Coordinates of C-alpha atoms and ligand atoms in Angstrom, one line a residue:
Chain A
M1 CA 0.0 0.0 0.0
I2 CA 1.2 3.5 -0.8
K3 CA 2.2 5.5 2.2
S4 CA 1.9 9.0 0.7
L5 CA 2.6 12.5 1.8
D6 CA -1.0 13.1 0.7
P7 CA -3.3 11.7 3.4
R8 CA -6.1 11.2 0.8
I9 CA -3.9 8.8 -1.1
T10 CA -2.8 6.9 1.9
R11 CA -6.5 6.5 2.9
A12 CA -7.4 5.2 -0.5
E13 CA -5.2 2.1 0.1
I14 CA -3.6 1.9 -3.3
N15 CA -1.2 -0.9 -4.2
L16 CA 1.9 0.5 -5.8
E17 CA 2.1 -2.5 -8.2
N18 CA -1.5 -2.3 -9.3
T19 CA -1.9 -3.4 -12.9
I20 CA -5.1 -2.7 -14.8
E21 CA -6.8 -3.7 -18.0
P22 CA -6.2 -1.1 -20.7
L23 CA -9.2 1.3 -21.3
R24 CA -11.4 -0.1 -24.0
D25 CA -12.8 1.9 -26.9
L26 CA -15.6 4.3 -25.8
D27 CA -14.5 4.0 -22.2
Q28 CA -14.4 7.8 -22.4
W29 CA -17.7 7.9 -24.3
E30 CA -18.3 10.0 -27.4
T31 CA -17.9 13.7 -27.8
Y32 CA -20.2 16.7 -27.7
E33 CA -19.5 20.1 -29.1
V34 CA -20.2 22.8 -26.5
F35 CA -21.6 26.3 -27.3
H36 CA -22.0 29.0 -24.8
Q37 CA -23.5 32.4 -24.5
K38 CA -21.4 34.9 -22.5
K39 CA -24.3 37.2 -21.7
R40 CA -27.9 37.6 -22.6
G41 CA -28.2 39.2 -26.0
D42 CA -24.9 37.7 -27.4
Q43 CA -24.8 34.9 -29.9
H44 CA -23.9 31.4 -28.7
M45 CA -20.3 30.5 -29.6
H46 CA -18.4 27.3 -30.0
V47 CA -16.0 26.8 -27.1
G48 CA -14.8 23.2 -27.3
I49 CA -15.8 19.7 -26.6
V50 CA -16.5 17.3 -23.7
H51 CA -16.7 13.6 -23.5
A52 CA -20.1 12.4 -22.2
P53 CA -22.4 9.4 -22.2
N54 CA -25.5 11.5 -22.9
A55 CA -26.7 15.1 -23.4
E56 CA -27.4 15.8 -19.8
M57 CA -24.0 14.7 -18.7
A58 CA -22.5 16.7 -21.6
F59 CA -24.2 19.7 -20.3
I60 CA -23.0 19.2 -16.7
F61 CA -19.4 18.7 -17.9
G62 CA -19.6 21.6 -20.3
K63 CA -20.9 23.9 -17.6
E64 CA -18.0 22.7 -15.3
Q65 CA -15.4 23.0 -18.0
F66 CA -16.4 26.3 -19.7
G67 CA -18.8 28.0 -17.2
R68 CA -17.1 27.6 -13.9
R69 CA -15.8 31.1 -13.8
G70 CA -19.2 32.6 -14.3
L71 CA -18.5 33.4 -17.9
S72 CA -21.6 31.8 -19.4
V73 CA -25.3 32.4 -19.0
N74 CA -26.4 29.6 -21.2
I75 CA -24.9 26.5 -22.7
W76 CA -25.9 24.2 -25.7
V77 CA -24.4 20.8 -26.3
V78 CA -24.7 18.7 -29.5
K79 CA -23.2 15.4 -30.4
T80 CA -20.2 15.8 -32.6
R81 CA -21.5 13.3 -35.0
D82 CA -24.7 15.3 -35.6
V83 CA -22.8 18.3 -36.8
Y84 CA -22.7 18.6 -40.6
V85 CA -19.4 20.1 -41.6
S86 CA -17.8 21.4 -44.8
D87 CA -14.4 20.4 -45.8
Y88 CA -11.5 22.8 -46.0
E89 CA -10.3 20.9 -49.0
D90 CA -13.5 22.2 -50.7
S91 CA -12.8 25.8 -49.9
D92 CA -13.6 26.7 -53.6
I93 CA -17.3 26.3 -52.8
Y94 CA -17.0 29.7 -51.0
D95 CA -15.5 31.3 -54.1
T96 CA -17.8 33.6 -55.9
V97 CA -17.8 36.3 -58.6
P98 CA -14.9 38.8 -57.9
E99 CA -17.2 41.8 -58.0
K100 CA -20.1 41.5 -55.5
N101 CA -21.0 45.0 -54.8
Y102 CA -24.4 44.5 -56.3
R103 CA -25.4 42.8 -53.0
E104 CA -23.9 45.5 -50.8
A105 CA -25.4 48.8 -49.7
G106 CA -22.3 50.6 -51.0
G107 CA -23.0 49.4 -54.5
Y108 CA -25.9 51.8 -54.8
K109 CA -25.2 55.5 -55.2
V110 CA -28.3 57.5 -56.1
M111 CA -27.3 61.0 -55.1
D112 CA -25.4 61.6 -58.3
K113 CA -28.5 60.8 -60.3
I114 CA -30.7 62.9 -58.1
N115 CA -28.4 65.9 -58.2
K116 CA -28.1 65.7 -62.0
F117 CA -31.9 65.4 -62.2
K118 CA -32.4 68.4 -60.0
K119 CA -30.0 70.6 -62.0
G120 CA -31.8 69.8 -65.2
F121 CA -35.2 70.6 -63.6
Chain B
M1 CA 8.6 7.0 -53.0
Y2 CA 11.0 7.5 -55.8
G3 CA 12.8 10.4 -54.2
N4 CA 14.0 8.2 -51.3
A5 CA 17.1 7.2 -53.2
Y6 CA 18.4 10.8 -53.1
I7 CA 17.8 11.3 -49.4
D8 CA 20.8 11.6 -47.2
P9 CA 19.9 9.5 -44.1
N10 CA 21.7 12.0 -41.9
D11 CA 19.6 14.9 -43.1
K12 CA 16.8 15.0 -40.6
A13 CA 14.9 17.8 -42.3
T14 CA 14.6 15.7 -45.5
A15 CA 13.8 12.5 -43.6
M16 CA 11.0 14.3 -41.8
T17 CA 9.3 15.1 -45.1
A18 CA 10.2 12.0 -47.0
G19 CA 7.4 10.6 -49.1
E20 CA 5.2 13.7 -48.8
D21 CA 3.6 15.2 -51.8
P22 CA 5.9 18.2 -52.6
K23 CA 3.1 20.4 -53.9
K24 CA 0.9 19.9 -50.8
L25 CA 3.9 20.3 -48.6
E26 CA 4.7 23.6 -50.3
E27 CA 1.1 24.9 -49.8
F28 CA 1.1 23.8 -46.2
E29 CA 4.4 25.6 -45.4
A30 CA 3.2 28.7 -47.3
R31 CA 0.0 28.8 -45.2
I32 CA 2.1 28.6 -42.0
A33 CA 4.5 31.3 -43.3
R34 CA 1.5 33.6 -43.9
G35 CA 0.5 33.2 -40.3
E36 CA -2.6 31.1 -41.0
K37 CA -3.6 28.3 -38.7
I38 CA -3.8 24.6 -39.6
E39 CA -7.2 23.0 -38.8
P40 CA -7.9 19.3 -38.1
M41 CA -9.2 18.3 -41.5
D42 CA -6.4 20.1 -43.4
W43 CA -3.7 18.1 -45.1
M44 CA -0.5 18.0 -43.0
P45 CA 2.8 16.1 -43.2
K46 CA 2.8 12.9 -41.2
E47 CA 5.7 14.1 -39.1
Y48 CA 3.8 17.3 -38.2
R49 CA 0.9 15.3 -36.9
K50 CA 3.1 12.9 -35.0
Q51 CA 5.1 15.6 -33.3
L52 CA 2.0 17.6 -32.4
V53 CA 0.2 14.6 -30.9
R54 CA 3.3 13.7 -28.8
M55 CA 3.7 17.3 -27.6
I56 CA 0.0 18.1 -26.9
E57 CA -0.6 14.7 -25.2
Q58 CA 2.4 15.1 -22.9
H59 CA 1.3 18.5 -22.1
G60 CA -2.1 17.1 -21.1
H61 CA -0.5 14.3 -19.0
S62 CA 1.6 17.0 -17.2
E63 CA -1.5 18.9 -16.2
I64 CA -3.2 15.8 -14.8
I65 CA -0.2 14.5 -13.0
G66 CA 0.7 18.0 -11.8
A67 CA -2.5 18.0 -9.9
L68 CA -1.1 15.3 -7.6
P69 CA 1.8 17.0 -5.9
E70 CA -0.3 20.1 -5.4
G71 CA -3.3 18.1 -4.3
T72 CA -1.1 16.8 -1.5
W73 CA -1.8 19.9 0.5
I74 CA -5.5 20.4 -0.1
T75 CA -6.6 18.8 3.2
R76 CA -4.0 20.9 5.2
A77 CA -4.0 24.2 3.4
P78 CA -3.6 27.0 6.0
G79 CA -7.0 28.6 6.1
F80 CA -10.3 28.4 4.3
R81 CA -9.5 30.8 1.5
R82 CA -6.3 29.1 0.6
K83 CA -8.0 25.8 0.6
L84 CA -10.7 27.1 -1.7
A85 CA -8.1 28.6 -4.0
L86 CA -6.0 25.4 -4.1
M87 CA -9.0 23.3 -4.9
A88 CA -9.9 25.7 -7.7
K89 CA -6.4 25.7 -9.1
V90 CA -6.2 21.9 -9.0
Q91 CA -9.6 21.7 -10.8
D92 CA -8.3 24.1 -13.4
E93 CA -5.3 21.9 -14.0
V94 CA -7.4 18.9 -14.6
G95 CA -9.6 21.0 -16.9
H96 CA -6.4 22.0 -18.8
A97 CA -5.7 18.3 -19.3
Q98 CA -9.1 17.8 -20.8
L99 CA -8.7 20.8 -23.2
L100 CA -5.4 19.5 -24.3
Y101 CA -6.5 15.9 -24.7
S102 CA -9.3 17.2 -26.9
A103 CA -6.9 19.2 -29.1
A104 CA -4.7 16.1 -29.5
E105 CA -7.8 14.0 -30.3
T106 CA -8.5 16.2 -33.3
L107 CA -5.3 14.8 -34.7
G108 CA -6.6 11.2 -34.5
K109 CA -5.4 9.7 -31.2
S110 CA -8.3 8.7 -28.9
R111 CA -8.4 9.8 -25.3
E112 CA -8.5 6.1 -24.3
A113 CA -5.2 5.5 -26.1
M114 CA -3.6 8.6 -24.5
I115 CA -4.6 7.5 -21.0
N116 CA -3.4 4.0 -21.7
D117 CA 0.0 5.3 -22.8
L118 CA 0.2 7.4 -19.6
I119 CA -0.7 4.7 -17.1
T120 CA 1.7 2.2 -18.7
G121 CA 4.5 4.7 -18.6
K122 CA 4.8 4.8 -22.4
S123 CA 4.1 8.5 -22.6
K124 CA 6.1 11.0 -20.6
Y125 CA 4.9 14.0 -18.6
S126 CA 6.8 17.0 -17.1
N127 CA 9.6 15.7 -15.0
V128 CA 9.0 18.2 -12.1
F129 CA 5.9 16.3 -11.0
N130 CA 8.0 13.3 -10.1
Y131 CA 9.2 15.2 -7.1
P132 CA 7.3 15.3 -3.8
A133 CA 5.7 18.4 -2.1
F134 CA 7.1 17.8 1.4
T135 CA 5.6 20.9 3.0
W136 CA 3.0 23.5 2.4
A137 CA 5.8 25.8 1.2
D138 CA 6.6 23.2 -1.6
A139 CA 3.0 23.6 -2.9
C140 CA 3.5 27.4 -2.8
I141 CA 6.7 27.2 -4.8
I142 CA 5.1 24.9 -7.3
A143 CA 2.1 27.3 -7.8
W144 CA 4.4 30.2 -8.3
L145 CA 7.5 29.1 -10.1
I146 CA 6.4 25.9 -11.9
D147 CA 3.3 27.7 -13.2
A148 CA 5.5 30.6 -14.2
G149 CA 7.6 28.3 -16.3
A150 CA 4.5 26.7 -17.7
I151 CA 3.1 30.1 -18.7
I152 CA 6.3 31.0 -20.6
N153 CA 6.0 27.8 -22.5
Q154 CA 2.3 28.1 -23.1
V155 CA 2.3 31.7 -24.2
A156 CA 5.0 30.8 -26.8
N157 CA 3.1 27.8 -28.0
A158 CA -0.2 29.7 -28.2
K159 CA 1.3 31.5 -31.2
G160 CA 2.0 28.1 -32.9
S161 CA 0.4 26.8 -36.1
Y162 CA -2.2 24.3 -35.0
G163 CA -5.5 25.9 -34.4
P164 CA -7.1 23.6 -31.8
Y165 CA -3.9 23.7 -29.7
C166 CA -3.7 27.5 -29.9
R167 CA -7.3 27.9 -28.8
A168 CA -6.9 25.5 -25.9
L169 CA -3.8 27.4 -24.8
D170 CA -5.5 30.8 -25.0
R171 CA -8.1 29.5 -22.6
I172 CA -5.5 27.9 -20.4
C173 CA -3.3 31.0 -20.2
T174 CA -6.1 33.1 -18.9
E175 CA -6.5 30.7 -16.0
E176 CA -2.8 30.4 -15.4
S177 CA -2.6 34.1 -14.5
F178 CA -4.7 33.3 -11.4
H179 CA -2.4 30.4 -10.5
L180 CA 0.7 32.6 -10.7
K181 CA -0.8 35.4 -8.6
Y182 CA -2.1 32.9 -6.0
G183 CA 1.3 31.2 -5.9
H184 CA 3.2 34.5 -5.6
D185 CA 0.9 35.7 -2.8
N186 CA 1.6 32.5 -0.9
V187 CA 5.3 32.7 -1.3
V188 CA 5.4 36.4 -0.3
T189 CA 3.3 35.6 2.8
L190 CA 5.8 33.0 3.9
A191 CA 8.9 35.0 2.9
T192 CA 7.7 38.1 4.8
G193 CA 6.4 36.1 7.8
T194 CA 8.0 34.6 10.9
P195 CA 11.6 33.2 10.9
K196 CA 10.1 29.7 10.8
Q197 CA 8.0 30.5 7.7
R198 CA 11.0 32.0 6.0
E199 CA 13.0 29.0 6.8
M200 CA 10.3 26.8 5.4
V201 CA 10.0 28.6 2.1
Q202 CA 13.7 28.9 1.7
A203 CA 14.0 25.1 2.1
A204 CA 11.3 24.4 -0.4
L205 CA 12.9 26.8 -2.9
T206 CA 16.3 25.1 -2.5
R207 CA 14.7 21.7 -3.0
W208 CA 12.8 22.8 -6.2
W209 CA 15.6 24.7 -7.9
P210 CA 17.2 21.8 -9.7
P211 CA 13.8 20.5 -11.1
I212 CA 12.9 24.1 -12.1
M213 CA 16.2 24.4 -14.0
H214 CA 15.3 21.1 -15.7
F215 CA 11.8 22.3 -16.5
F216 CA 12.4 23.6 -20.0
G217 CA 14.4 20.5 -21.0
P218 CA 18.0 19.9 -22.1
S219 CA 19.9 22.6 -23.8
D220 CA 19.2 22.4 -27.6
K221 CA 21.9 22.2 -30.1
I222 CA 20.3 23.7 -33.2
S223 CA 19.6 20.6 -35.3
N224 CA 17.7 20.3 -38.6
H225 CA 15.0 18.7 -36.5
T226 CA 14.5 21.8 -34.4
E227 CA 14.7 24.0 -37.4
I228 CA 11.9 22.3 -39.3
L229 CA 9.7 22.1 -36.2
M230 CA 10.2 25.8 -35.7
R231 CA 9.5 26.5 -39.4
W232 CA 6.3 24.5 -38.9
K233 CA 5.5 26.5 -35.8
V234 CA 5.3 23.4 -33.7
K235 CA 8.2 24.5 -31.5
M236 CA 8.1 28.3 -30.9
A237 CA 11.2 28.9 -28.9
T238 CA 14.3 26.9 -28.0
N239 CA 14.6 25.3 -24.5
D240 CA 17.5 27.6 -23.7
D241 CA 15.6 30.8 -24.8
M242 CA 12.7 29.9 -22.5
R243 CA 15.0 29.2 -19.6
Q244 CA 16.7 32.6 -20.1
Q245 CA 13.3 34.3 -20.2
F246 CA 12.3 32.5 -17.0
L247 CA 15.5 33.5 -15.2
N248 CA 15.2 37.0 -16.3
M249 CA 11.6 37.4 -15.1
Y250 CA 11.8 35.5 -11.8
V251 CA 15.3 35.5 -10.3
P252 CA 15.1 39.2 -9.5
K253 CA 11.7 38.6 -7.9
I254 CA 13.1 35.8 -5.8
W255 CA 16.1 37.8 -4.7
D256 CA 13.8 40.8 -3.9
L257 CA 12.3 38.6 -1.1
G258 CA 15.8 38.0 0.4
L259 CA 15.7 34.4 -0.6
T260 CA 18.7 32.6 -2.0
L261 CA 19.2 30.1 -4.9
P262 CA 21.5 27.2 -4.6
D263 CA 23.8 28.1 -7.5
E264 CA 26.8 30.2 -6.8
N265 CA 27.3 30.8 -10.5
L266 CA 23.9 32.3 -11.2
K267 CA 24.3 35.8 -12.4
K268 CA 23.4 38.1 -15.3
N269 CA 26.4 38.8 -17.4
A270 CA 27.4 42.1 -19.2
E271 CA 25.4 41.1 -22.3
G272 CA 22.3 40.6 -20.3
K273 CA 22.4 36.8 -20.5
W274 CA 22.0 34.6 -17.4
E275 CA 24.9 32.4 -16.5
Y276 CA 24.3 29.3 -14.3
T277 CA 25.8 26.0 -13.5
E278 CA 24.7 23.5 -16.1
P279 CA 21.9 21.4 -14.6
D280 CA 22.5 17.7 -14.0
W281 CA 21.1 16.2 -17.2
E282 CA 21.9 12.7 -16.1
E283 CA 19.6 13.1 -13.1
F284 CA 17.0 14.5 -15.5
K285 CA 17.2 11.4 -17.6
R286 CA 17.2 9.1 -14.6
V287 CA 14.0 10.7 -13.3
I288 CA 12.2 10.9 -16.6
N289 CA 12.8 7.2 -17.2
G290 CA 11.1 6.2 -14.0
G291 CA 13.8 6.7 -11.4
G292 CA 12.5 9.7 -9.6
P293 CA 11.1 9.7 -6.0
C294 CA 7.5 9.8 -7.0
N295 CA 7.1 8.2 -10.5
A296 CA 5.8 5.0 -9.3
E297 CA 3.3 6.6 -6.9
R298 CA 2.0 9.0 -9.5
L299 CA 1.2 6.3 -12.0
A300 CA -0.2 3.9 -9.4
V301 CA -2.6 6.7 -8.3
R302 CA -3.7 7.3 -11.9
R303 CA -4.2 3.6 -12.6
N304 CA -6.2 3.4 -9.4
A305 CA -8.4 6.3 -10.4
E306 CA -9.1 4.8 -13.8
E307 CA -9.8 1.4 -12.3
R308 CA -12.1 2.4 -9.5
G309 CA -14.1 4.8 -11.8
R310 CA -14.5 2.2 -14.6
W311 CA -17.8 0.7 -13.4
V312 CA -19.4 4.1 -13.3
R313 CA -18.3 5.0 -16.8
E314 CA -19.5 1.6 -18.0
A315 CA -22.8 1.9 -16.3
L316 CA -23.4 5.2 -18.0
N317 CA -22.4 4.1 -21.4
T318 CA -25.2 3.3 -23.9
T319 CA -25.0 0.9 -26.7
E320 CA -25.8 3.5 -29.4
S321 CA -22.7 5.5 -28.5
K322 CA -20.4 6.0 -31.5
Y323 CA -17.1 7.7 -31.5
I324 CA -16.0 10.1 -34.2
V325 CA -13.1 12.5 -34.0
P326 CA -14.1 15.9 -32.5
L327 CA -14.2 18.8 -34.9
A328 CA -12.1 21.5 -33.4
Ligands
FE2_401 FE1 -2.3 24.3 -16.2
FE2_402 FE1 -1.5 26.2 -13.6

């Protein structure tokens, strides 16, 4: 038995030569992606992952891991495997026509036309 | 792998990229040179992935094992506030391990595999945690100076190239600032206290100095290996540079408290560089390979925790669970 400087370890009666079976697959469960909201009114943001056996436990672990300093007012968790993701390899799907000011406010300048129209009035 | 015939086996830089698609490698290196981050699903050289997994995993193990020497004093921390603070710090460290394991997992090594490699002694962790915390003052020195060393390392690595590791480190560094302040406060309390308290903190500092000097690892001769890891922003500073930075920031603070360090040769030279007696790297090797005072206890405690918790984890598991690599 270990005689430790840490009384908690001495009390746990641990054999120094303990051998154990290796952890099996899924021993640590699957992962959930965690999103938190810093304050009311903000959007939820992805902050990381937790391993959990179910959504409720994922929420508890997520709250402990990311919300223990009072930096979250709300947390969402979702199974990693339920998230549909795009591939960085396919970044060309985000390519678009080089000139896109037809869909921006700055692409529309009416004052010139109005002023010209007024002068000719 | 036609190119192999031309590779000089002594050229580590070439060996590390042997067999990689040259075009993809070029794009990868250009991305890093532009200061962009690499994300989990990006193409990356095998060696980049391997080195990162090893590094992040060991960092995670260090956080989890580091909780043990400090945890030694939770039940006997002097006063309620310090007990609360120490529990919070130890919880943070275990949280850091989880953040780091997650980052390593995105590179394809499962958490089960990492834990198995830790408890069988296959993976290493920071050597300092193989030393015992004899007194409360040891726990205070750890919280101040070991965390200070960790911060230097973590702040440097947070500017690295692998996105998930950088994000984990940003989160970790924020919490470390509390650890550092808490540790400093404790050391100052002892150093400005009664003669007995001063004696206690001086003894702890003297004990911890050799492991602290070992903390950043052996002096690095600049090899091709280091060069390529620095180009890939896996390694952000040399061991010696980090050690210099540490000495520069903390030796004056230690001396300010009228404490002494057990190295007569320690001084800042005219060029502003710190000189010191070369740490005993044989001792370092002996301890990291299992010969330290606490290696066996640390791993036995971890194995015990995994074993006694196993039935709870199994009871909670459901048959429809399915593991896929986390996203970020
Ligand atoms: Fe930490
Ligand atoms: Fe810390």
